[in-house]
mmCIF file of C-alpha atoms in Angstrom:
data_model
loop_
_atom_site.group_PDB
_atom_site.id
_atom_site.type_symbol
_atom_site.label_atom_id
_atom_site.label_comp_id
_atom_site.label_asym_id
_atom_site.label_seq_id
_atom_site.Cartn_x
_atom_site.Cartn_y
_atom_site.Cartn_z
ATOM 1 C CA MET M 1 15.657 -14.541 -4.010
ATOM 2 C CA SER M 2 17.320 -11.143 -4.672
ATOM 3 C CA GLN M 3 14.879 -8.363 -5.460
ATOM 4 C CA PRO M 4 14.652 -5.632 -8.071
ATOM 5 C CA ALA M 5 15.742 -2.287 -7.167
ATOM 6 C CA LEU M 6 12.853 0.407 -7.699
ATOM 7 C CA THR M 7 14.162 4.137 -8.226
ATOM 8 C CA ILE M 8 11.423 6.350 -6.400
ATOM 9 C CA ALA M 9 10.347 10.043 -6.816
ATOM 10 C CA SER M 10 9.462 11.558 -3.721
ATOM 11 C CA LEU M 11 7.370 14.914 -4.365
ATOM 12 C CA LEU M 12 7.052 15.127 -0.729
ATOM 13 C CA PRO M 13 7.221 18.809 0.134
ATOM 14 C CA ASP M 14 7.612 18.259 4.087
ATOM 15 C CA PRO M 15 11.337 17.302 4.521
ATOM 16 C CA ARG M 16 10.550 15.658 7.985
ATOM 17 C CA VAL M 17 7.822 13.045 5.837
ATOM 18 C CA GLU M 18 10.875 12.760 3.577
ATOM 19 C CA ARG M 19 13.451 11.797 5.915
ATOM 20 C CA ALA M 20 10.857 9.475 7.594
ATOM 21 C CA CYS M 21 10.311 7.582 4.343
ATOM 22 C CA ARG M 22 13.773 7.481 3.551
ATOM 23 C CA SER M 23 14.566 5.971 6.880
ATOM 24 C CA TRP M 24 12.282 2.995 6.260
ATOM 25 C CA LEU M 25 12.882 2.453 2.445
ATOM 26 C CA LYS M 26 16.264 0.979 3.374
ATOM 27 C CA GLY M 27 18.370 -2.255 2.353
ATOM 28 C CA GLY M 28 19.435 -1.098 -1.240
ATOM 29 C CA ARG M 29 16.161 -2.079 -2.798
ATOM 30 C CA TYR M 30 14.792 1.495 -2.969
ATOM 31 C CA GLN M 31 16.512 4.475 -4.263
ATOM 32 C CA LEU M 32 14.433 7.483 -3.317
ATOM 33 C CA GLU M 33 15.010 10.524 -5.023
ATOM 34 C CA ASP M 34 13.932 13.959 -3.627
ATOM 35 C CA LEU M 35 12.454 15.753 -5.820
ATOM 36 C CA GLY M 36 9.987 17.762 -3.371
ATOM 37 C CA SER M 37 12.697 20.331 -2.324
ATOM 38 C CA LEU M 38 13.092 21.670 -5.852
ATOM 39 C CA ALA M 39 11.317 24.680 -7.163
ATOM 40 C CA ASP M 40 9.326 22.829 -9.716
ATOM 41 C CA PRO M 41 9.070 19.028 -8.650
ATOM 42 C CA ILE M 42 6.442 18.470 -11.466
ATOM 43 C CA GLN M 43 8.552 19.672 -14.004
ATOM 44 C CA GLU M 44 11.166 17.828 -12.865
ATOM 45 C CA LEU M 45 9.067 14.592 -13.100
ATOM 46 C CA GLN M 46 8.182 15.269 -16.522
ATOM 47 C CA GLN M 47 11.772 15.790 -17.717
ATOM 48 C CA ARG M 48 13.338 12.780 -15.765
ATOM 49 C CA ARG M 49 9.931 10.633 -16.504
ATOM 50 C CA GLU M 50 12.204 7.728 -17.852
ATOM 51 C CA LEU M 51 14.108 7.284 -14.753
ATOM 52 C CA PHE M 52 11.247 6.697 -12.106
ATOM 53 C CA ASP M 53 9.338 3.445 -11.056
ATOM 54 C CA VAL M 54 7.339 5.035 -8.265
ATOM 55 C CA VAL M 55 6.403 8.318 -7.204
ATOM 56 C CA LEU M 56 5.693 9.337 -3.611
ATOM 57 C CA LEU M 57 2.850 12.361 -3.324
ATOM 58 C CA GLN M 58 1.351 14.174 -0.047
ATOM 59 C CA GLN M 59 -2.156 14.395 -0.179
ATOM 60 C CA GLY M 60 -3.690 17.754 -1.048
ATOM 61 C CA VAL M 61 -0.593 19.358 -2.137
ATOM 62 C CA HIS M 62 -0.970 19.562 -5.715
ATOM 63 C CA PRO M 63 -4.090 20.687 -7.214
ATOM 64 C CA PRO M 64 -6.353 18.258 -9.375
ATOM 65 C CA GLU M 65 -5.122 20.019 -12.570
ATOM 66 C CA VAL M 66 -1.515 18.999 -12.036
ATOM 67 C CA TYR M 67 -2.583 15.428 -12.556
ATOM 68 C CA GLU M 68 -5.109 15.774 -14.734
ATOM 69 C CA THR M 69 -2.194 17.150 -16.843
ATOM 70 C CA LEU M 70 0.377 14.171 -16.095
ATOM 71 C CA ARG M 71 -2.714 11.853 -16.930
ATOM 72 C CA GLN M 72 -3.054 13.789 -20.458
ATOM 73 C CA GLN M 73 0.508 13.336 -20.772
ATOM 74 C CA GLY M 74 0.542 9.498 -20.490
ATOM 75 C CA LEU M 75 3.019 10.387 -17.052
ATOM 76 C CA LEU M 76 1.064 7.477 -14.970
ATOM 77 C CA LEU M 77 3.374 6.053 -12.424
ATOM 78 C CA PRO M 78 2.769 3.615 -9.421
ATOM 79 C CA ALA M 79 1.950 6.085 -6.434
ATOM 80 C CA VAL M 80 1.724 5.974 -2.602
ATOM 81 C CA VAL M 81 -0.533 8.953 -1.693
ATOM 82 C CA ILE M 82 0.621 10.086 1.979
ATOM 83 C CA GLY M 83 -1.978 11.883 3.851
ATOM 84 C CA GLU M 84 -5.558 11.196 5.844
ATOM 85 C CA VAL M 85 -7.341 8.171 4.256
ATOM 86 C CA SER M 86 -10.589 9.900 2.992
ATOM 87 C CA GLY M 87 -11.837 7.814 -0.062
ATOM 88 C CA ARG M 88 -10.838 10.668 -2.522
ATOM 89 C CA VAL M 89 -8.319 9.683 -5.251
ATOM 90 C CA GLU M 90 -5.653 12.307 -5.976
ATOM 91 C CA TYR M 91 -3.498 10.828 -9.206
ATOM 92 C CA HIS M 92 -5.147 7.668 -10.455
ATOM 93 C CA GLU M 93 -7.432 4.356 -9.286
ATOM 94 C CA ALA M 94 -4.144 2.196 -8.692
ATOM 95 C CA GLU M 95 -2.726 4.614 -6.188
ATOM 96 C CA VAL M 96 -2.360 3.748 -2.814
ATOM 97 C CA HIS M 97 -2.998 5.652 0.444
ATOM 98 C CA LEU M 98 -0.889 5.684 3.477
ATOM 99 C CA PRO M 99 -1.359 7.912 6.646
ATOM 100 C CA GLN M 100 1.686 10.234 7.776
ATOM 101 C CA ASP M 101 1.119 8.315 11.129
ATOM 102 C CA GLN M 102 1.848 4.840 9.780
ATOM 103 C CA LEU M 103 5.176 5.527 7.621
ATOM 104 C CA GLU M 104 6.632 2.273 9.312
ATOM 105 C CA GLN M 105 4.636 0.849 6.427
ATOM 106 C CA ILE M 106 6.130 2.742 3.692
ATOM 107 C CA ALA M 107 7.935 -0.449 2.001
ATOM 108 C CA TYR M 108 5.033 -2.214 1.759
ATOM 109 C CA SER M 109 2.943 0.359 0.210
ATOM 110 C CA VAL M 110 5.462 0.976 -2.272
ATOM 111 C CA ASP M 111 5.273 -3.052 -3.401
ATOM 112 C CA ALA M 112 1.766 -2.711 -3.674
ATOM 113 C CA ALA M 113 1.655 0.235 -5.574
ATOM 114 C CA VAL M 114 3.471 -1.247 -8.312
ATOM 115 C CA SER M 115 1.450 -4.380 -7.905
ATOM 116 C CA ARG M 116 -1.715 -2.492 -8.170
ATOM 117 C CA PHE M 117 -0.574 -0.357 -11.250
ATOM 118 C CA LEU M 118 0.789 -3.405 -13.245
ATOM 119 C CA ARG M 119 -2.570 -5.486 -12.031
ATOM 120 C CA GLN M 120 -4.778 -2.729 -13.320
ATOM 121 C CA GLY M 121 -3.372 -2.295 -16.332
ATOM 122 C CA LEU M 122 -4.185 1.488 -16.257
ATOM 123 C CA PRO M 123 -4.906 2.935 -19.780
ATOM 124 C CA ALA M 124 -2.713 6.241 -20.460
ATOM 125 C CA ALA M 125 -3.193 8.781 -23.150
ATOM 126 C CA PRO M 126 0.118 9.017 -25.441
ATOM 127 C CA ALA M 127 2.711 12.185 -24.823
ATOM 128 C CA GLY M 128 1.264 15.334 -26.502
ATOM 129 C CA GLY M 129 -2.057 13.707 -26.301
ATOM 130 C CA GLY M 130 -2.567 14.035 -29.879
ATOM 131 C CA GLU M 131 -3.826 10.401 -30.704
ATOM 132 C CA ALA M 132 -6.655 8.327 -28.995
ATOM 133 C CA ALA M 133 -5.705 6.842 -25.496
ATOM 134 C CA GLY M 134 -6.076 3.504 -26.985
ATOM 135 C CA GLY M 135 -3.354 4.014 -29.141
ATOM 136 C CA ASP M 136 -0.204 1.388 -29.462
ATOM 137 C CA THR M 137 2.417 3.974 -28.827
ATOM 138 C CA PRO M 138 5.899 3.205 -27.400
ATOM 139 C CA GLU M 139 5.161 6.083 -24.977
ATOM 140 C CA ARG M 140 1.858 4.076 -23.610
ATOM 141 C CA TRP M 141 3.871 0.506 -22.382
ATOM 142 C CA ARG M 142 7.379 2.090 -22.059
ATOM 143 C CA LEU M 143 6.851 2.076 -18.313
ATOM 144 C CA PRO M 144 4.968 -1.189 -17.922
ATOM 145 C CA ASN M 145 7.207 -2.897 -19.880
ATOM 146 C CA ARG M 146 10.181 -1.901 -17.966
ATOM 147 C CA LEU M 147 8.585 -2.760 -14.714
ATOM 148 C CA LYS M 148 7.757 -6.190 -15.996
ATOM 149 C CA GLY M 149 10.977 -7.111 -17.578
ATOM 150 C CA ARG M 150 12.897 -6.240 -14.268
ATOM 151 C CA LEU M 151 10.020 -7.693 -11.735
ATOM 152 C CA GLY M 152 9.078 -10.471 -13.591
ATOM 153 C CA TYR M 153 5.963 -11.089 -15.888
ATOM 154 C CA LEU M 154 3.334 -11.240 -12.731
ATOM 155 C CA GLY M 155 4.936 -8.348 -10.935
ATOM 156 C CA VAL M 156 5.965 -8.067 -7.240
ATOM 157 C CA PHE M 157 2.074 -9.018 -6.577
ATOM 158 C CA TYR M 158 3.816 -12.652 -6.627
ATOM 159 C CA LYS M 159 7.285 -12.106 -5.520
ATOM 160 C CA ARG M 160 6.991 -10.677 -1.931
ATOM 161 C CA ASP M 161 10.455 -9.873 -0.048
ATOM 162 C CA PRO M 162 10.886 -12.274 2.521
ATOM 163 C CA SER M 163 13.297 -10.109 4.369
ATOM 164 C CA LEU M 164 9.918 -7.695 5.103
ATOM 165 C CA PHE M 165 8.152 -10.421 6.520
ATOM 166 C CA LEU M 166 7.073 -9.765 10.013
ATOM 167 C CA ARG M 167 8.833 -12.953 11.280
ATOM 168 C CA ASN M 168 12.125 -11.826 9.558
ATOM 169 C CA LEU M 169 12.458 -8.150 11.131
ATOM 170 C CA PRO M 170 14.645 -7.449 14.088
ATOM 171 C CA GLN M 171 12.141 -7.171 17.134
ATOM 172 C CA GLU M 172 12.223 -3.460 17.575
ATOM 173 C CA GLU M 173 11.163 -2.869 14.121
ATOM 174 C CA ARG M 174 8.750 -5.706 14.339
ATOM 175 C CA GLU M 175 7.388 -3.984 17.653
ATOM 176 C CA GLU M 176 7.296 -0.511 15.488
ATOM 177 C CA LEU M 177 5.492 -2.478 12.635
ATOM 178 C CA LEU M 178 2.749 -4.059 14.772
ATOM 179 C CA ARG M 179 2.103 -0.589 16.405
ATOM 180 C CA SER M 180 1.795 0.740 13.009
ATOM 181 C CA LEU M 181 -0.760 -2.093 11.714
ATOM 182 C CA LYS M 182 -2.734 -1.393 14.889
ATOM 183 C CA ARG M 183 -3.345 2.497 13.744
ATOM 184 C CA SER M 184 -4.237 1.525 10.234
ATOM 185 C CA TYR M 185 -6.919 -0.907 11.826
ATOM 186 C CA ARG M 186 -8.470 1.531 14.185
ATOM 187 C CA ASP M 187 -8.641 3.672 11.093
ATOM 188 C CA VAL M 188 -10.705 1.178 9.500
ATOM 189 C CA LEU M 189 -12.572 0.613 12.678
ATOM 190 C CA ILE M 190 -13.291 4.295 13.098
ATOM 191 C CA GLY M 191 -14.744 5.355 9.586
ATOM 192 C CA TYR M 192 -16.478 1.863 8.875
ATOM 193 C CA PHE M 193 -20.196 2.828 9.431
ATOM 194 C CA ARG M 194 -19.553 6.605 9.529
ATOM 195 C CA ASP M 195 -17.672 7.024 5.986
ATOM 196 C CA PRO M 196 -17.557 3.817 3.902
ATOM 197 C CA ALA M 197 -15.251 5.417 1.278
ATOM 198 C CA ALA M 198 -12.796 6.302 3.670
ATOM 199 C CA ALA M 199 -13.034 3.152 5.576
ATOM 200 C CA ASN M 200 -12.465 0.911 2.074
ATOM 201 C CA GLN M 201 -9.214 2.927 1.553
ATOM 202 C CA ALA M 202 -8.154 2.006 5.334
ATOM 203 C CA ILE M 203 -9.065 -1.195 4.415
ATOM 204 C CA GLU M 204 -6.637 -1.531 1.296
ATOM 205 C CA SER M 205 -3.862 0.146 3.627
ATOM 206 C CA PHE M 206 -4.161 -2.570 6.224
ATOM 207 C CA VAL M 207 -4.615 -5.505 4.045
ATOM 208 C CA HIS M 208 -1.665 -4.336 1.443
ATOM 209 C CA SER M 209 0.803 -4.160 4.477
ATOM 210 C CA ALA M 210 -0.802 -7.518 6.171
ATOM 211 C CA PHE M 211 -0.269 -9.067 2.871
ATOM 212 C CA PHE M 212 3.315 -7.920 2.086
ATOM 213 C CA CYS M 213 4.680 -8.354 5.461
ATOM 214 C CA ASP M 214 3.138 -11.792 5.863
ATOM 215 C CA LEU M 215 1.174 -11.098 8.863
ATOM 216 C CA PRO M 216 -0.433 -13.890 10.384
ATOM 217 C CA ILE M 217 -4.240 -14.216 10.669
ATOM 218 C CA ASN M 218 -4.077 -14.734 14.435
ATOM 219 C CA LYS M 219 -2.606 -11.632 14.665
ATOM 220 C CA VAL M 220 -5.214 -9.884 12.754
ATOM 221 C CA VAL M 221 -7.636 -11.357 14.911
ATOM 222 C CA GLU M 222 -5.702 -10.121 18.039
ATOM 223 C CA ILE M 223 -5.427 -6.609 16.817
ATOM 224 C CA HIS M 224 -9.353 -6.444 16.371
ATOM 225 C CA VAL M 225 -9.972 -7.700 19.614
ATOM 226 C CA ASP M 226 -7.525 -5.590 21.242
ATOM 227 C CA LEU M 227 -9.044 -2.544 19.701
ATOM 228 C CA ILE M 228 -12.570 -3.405 20.301
ATOM 229 C CA ASP M 229 -11.641 -4.389 24.037
ATOM 230 C CA ALA M 230 -10.139 -0.952 24.120
ATOM 231 C CA PHE M 231 -13.142 0.850 22.747
ATOM 232 C CA TRP M 232 -15.470 -1.111 25.293
ATOM 233 C CA LYS M 233 -13.543 0.087 28.431
ATOM 234 C CA GLN M 234 -13.523 3.692 27.062
ATOM 235 C CA LEU M 235 -17.142 3.413 26.455
ATOM 236 C CA LYS M 236 -17.970 1.666 29.934
ATOM 237 C CA LEU M 237 -15.740 4.380 31.805
ATOM 238 C CA GLU M 238 -17.690 7.395 30.141
ATOM 239 C CA GLY M 239 -21.264 5.382 30.648
ATOM 240 C CA HIS M 240 -22.320 5.083 27.018
ATOM 241 C CA LYS M 241 -23.708 1.872 25.688
ATOM 242 C CA ASN M 242 -21.143 -0.356 24.046
ATOM 243 C CA ASP M 243 -23.386 -3.111 22.893
ATOM 244 C CA PHE M 244 -23.321 -1.930 19.167
ATOM 245 C CA LEU M 245 -19.578 -2.644 19.380
ATOM 246 C CA GLN M 246 -20.542 -6.521 18.433
ATOM 247 C CA ASP M 247 -21.387 -4.992 14.619
ATOM 248 C CA TYR M 248 -17.689 -4.291 14.376
ATOM 249 C CA ARG M 249 -17.542 -8.009 13.521
ATOM 250 C CA LEU M 250 -18.392 -7.127 10.162
ATOM 251 C CA ALA M 251 -15.259 -4.853 9.633
ATOM 252 C CA LEU M 252 -13.211 -8.050 10.499
ATOM 253 C CA LEU M 253 -14.963 -10.355 8.066
ATOM 254 C CA ASP M 254 -14.355 -7.298 5.511
ATOM 255 C CA VAL M 255 -10.699 -7.326 6.355
ATOM 256 C CA MET M 256 -10.399 -10.900 6.040
ATOM 257 C CA ALA M 257 -12.170 -11.052 2.827
ATOM 258 C CA HIS M 258 -9.888 -8.752 1.418
ATOM 259 C CA LEU M 259 -6.939 -10.378 2.738
ATOM 260 C CA CYS M 260 -7.905 -14.020 1.676
ATOM 261 C CA GLU M 261 -8.532 -12.273 -1.710
ATOM 262 C CA MET M 262 -4.914 -11.197 -1.896
ATOM 263 C CA TYR M 263 -3.893 -14.765 -1.059
ATOM 264 C CA ARG M 264 -5.922 -16.003 -3.929
ATOM 265 C CA ARG M 265 -4.893 -13.696 -6.783
ATOM 266 C CA SER M 266 -0.937 -14.489 -5.386
ATOM 267 C CA VAL M 267 -1.516 -17.690 -7.039
ATOM 268 C CA PRO M 268 -0.802 -17.652 -10.731
ATOM 269 C CA PRO M 269 -3.828 -18.542 -12.816
ATOM 270 C CA ASP M 270 -1.304 -21.214 -15.046
ATOM 271 C CA LEU M 271 -0.152 -22.736 -11.953
ATOM 272 C CA PRO M 272 -1.067 -26.551 -11.824
ATOM 273 C CA LEU M 273 -2.148 -27.774 -8.320
ATOM 274 C CA GLY M 274 0.622 -29.503 -6.494
ATOM 275 C CA ALA M 275 3.282 -27.737 -8.352
ATOM 276 C CA PRO M 276 6.551 -27.047 -6.720
ATOM 277 C CA GLN M 277 6.337 -23.316 -5.220
ATOM 278 C CA ASP M 278 9.229 -20.979 -4.608
ATOM 279 C CA PRO M 279 10.278 -21.582 -0.606
ATOM 280 C CA GLU M 280 10.149 -18.030 0.005
ATOM 281 C CA GLU M 281 7.002 -17.460 -1.504
ATOM 282 C CA ALA M 282 5.339 -19.908 0.615
ATOM 283 C CA SER M 283 2.916 -18.526 2.890
ATOM 284 C CA GLN M 284 3.155 -20.278 6.161
ATOM 285 C CA SER M 285 0.712 -17.884 8.172
ATOM 286 C CA LEU M 286 -2.002 -18.492 5.798
ATOM 287 C CA SER M 287 -1.832 -22.579 5.433
ATOM 288 C CA GLN M 288 -1.182 -23.368 9.147
ATOM 289 C CA GLU M 289 -3.837 -20.806 11.042
ATOM 290 C CA VAL M 290 -6.531 -20.337 8.291
ATOM 291 C CA ILE M 291 -6.608 -23.594 6.207
#
């Protein structure tokens, strides 16, 4: 099944990060427009707002006042924020966070950002801010309607791209993605007890990519076990106690719960039991390895 093209406004000021994102957003499905190299990328975004479906941002580059102005203008777009997972919200509650050392997952983060944006139905003030945020204005609904019209009523949340599934990637890309996912899961473990807000963002980042790349459940367990084993060996080598590592089973359960919720929501609520499914949407990993 062909997937809809998404036009992405890149507000990334670092050309190296922009080039890395561009290299992973390939295949013709993503059209990346570089606004970050312009003198005033925010103004360019405002003037060309009707052309873009998604925005790429870099954490900490723009002050909160800039995002507040965009919200007041009703300029809310699905967003991927690149930078450290800190638990902080940059632009809006539906944004997706992706650390800079995990850009191999950018395509999955873009799809997740559109999915979250459509699912959460963020309220937006009309352009000019002259009316109440809840007013029925064409400006308020223009982007969601455009996205839903092209992506389908339920959005990409129910229409994952099979060409991006882990099992369908070339071997080199598959190995790079697995290494990137391992770094994502390491962020989950590092912050799980120390910084719950940051850990929650890390869980969301990992789970989004796991869902959209159709990561087998046994691979999630394998990643967890490998990291815990590495931590255990390092602590033993340094002469520290390591029995507390068993508590991190809670992190694995938390990740599994989030991932199962993603799969639960991926079934349209009005789909009758036993109804035929799109073969490209069948989740082989979940049905064969969990249920």
